[in-house]
Amino acid sequence: MRKRKKSHGDFITTINRIVTELKVGGLDKEKEAVNIKILVHLIGDIHRPLHVGTRGDKGGNDVKIDWFSEKSNLYRVWDIDMINSSRYSFTELAEIVSNVSKE
């Protein structure tokens, strides 16, 4: 079953609109900065499985789990706790991701 598009747009429609606006140019600095921020945010969100799931689980917020004996939900563990548990800074994580071995 294919979902209907929202009347005000969806991820793909918004991404395409913003990319087009940025390519055409002529935006003032503030609008260009806002468009880039929105684009980065949306691209990040579509790469997080819980952001593009079903409404029924509210993005994983309604999926209750235990994370190392702590009550939590799947959204929090996926988006926050798994990364924070590595104890790397954002700079260190970026370095690790940028240097993936062929193995």
XYZ file of C-alpha atoms in Angstrom:
103
model
C 0.000 0.000 0.000
C 1.380 3.381 -1.013
C 0.994 6.295 1.382
C -0.534 9.543 0.187
C 1.691 12.587 0.085
C 0.961 15.263 2.623
C -0.687 18.325 1.125
C 2.111 20.536 2.486
C 4.853 18.246 1.146
C 7.090 15.474 2.389
C 10.811 14.849 2.905
C 11.625 14.270 -0.751
C 9.526 17.182 -2.016
C 11.116 19.531 0.521
C 14.654 18.313 -0.193
C 14.142 18.773 -3.937
C 12.688 22.263 -3.437
C 15.579 23.370 -1.228
C 18.234 21.936 -3.562
C 16.612 23.738 -6.489
C 16.494 27.033 -4.564
C 20.166 26.689 -3.622
C 21.216 25.845 -7.195
C 19.274 28.750 -8.693
C 20.894 31.098 -6.200
C 19.997 34.695 -5.571
C 18.967 33.992 -1.981
C 19.974 36.396 0.725
C 22.592 35.040 3.152
C 20.033 34.346 5.886
C 17.655 32.363 3.614
C 20.587 30.440 2.141
C 21.849 29.544 5.643
C 18.371 28.424 6.740
C 17.973 26.287 3.601
C 21.332 24.594 4.202
C 20.446 23.902 7.851
C 17.071 22.412 6.867
C 18.680 20.339 4.113
C 21.325 18.904 6.451
C 18.658 18.144 9.064
C 16.343 16.375 6.589
C 19.153 14.342 5.021
C 20.210 13.281 8.518
C 16.657 12.350 9.458
C 16.001 10.132 6.440
C 19.101 8.140 7.334
C 17.664 7.368 10.755
C 15.244 4.468 10.351
C 12.975 5.562 13.188
C 12.330 8.922 11.523
C 10.790 7.320 8.458
C 8.831 4.494 10.100
C 5.172 4.259 10.922
C 3.071 6.683 12.914
C 1.976 3.871 15.192
C 5.216 3.727 17.139
C 5.750 7.516 17.211
C 9.263 7.221 15.810
C 10.229 4.556 18.324
C 9.111 6.601 21.341
C 6.369 4.055 22.080
C 8.713 1.050 21.802
C 9.772 0.512 25.411
C 13.078 -1.238 26.010
C 15.717 -1.737 28.691
C 19.112 -0.201 27.901
C 21.687 -1.688 30.257
C 19.022 -2.146 32.963
C 17.632 1.389 32.436
C 14.067 1.931 31.222
C 14.107 3.733 27.883
C 12.580 3.700 24.432
C 13.941 2.711 21.054
C 14.131 6.290 19.733
C 16.291 7.486 22.622
C 18.609 4.469 22.483
C 19.021 4.681 18.689
C 19.453 8.471 18.433
C 21.259 9.282 21.673
C 22.345 6.480 23.985
C 24.194 4.287 21.472
C 26.349 7.219 20.372
C 26.879 8.604 23.874
C 27.870 5.170 25.173
C 30.899 5.220 22.862
C 32.250 8.151 24.922
C 33.822 9.703 21.816
C 33.555 13.409 21.063
C 31.832 14.428 17.827
C 35.274 15.158 16.362
C 36.517 11.684 17.296
C 33.388 10.045 15.861
C 33.826 11.980 12.598
C 37.446 10.824 12.414
C 36.454 7.190 12.987
C 33.708 7.322 10.362
C 36.074 8.973 7.876
C 38.674 6.229 8.276
C 36.686 3.044 7.736
C 38.872 0.054 6.942
C 38.202 -2.121 3.879
C 37.570 -5.034 6.225
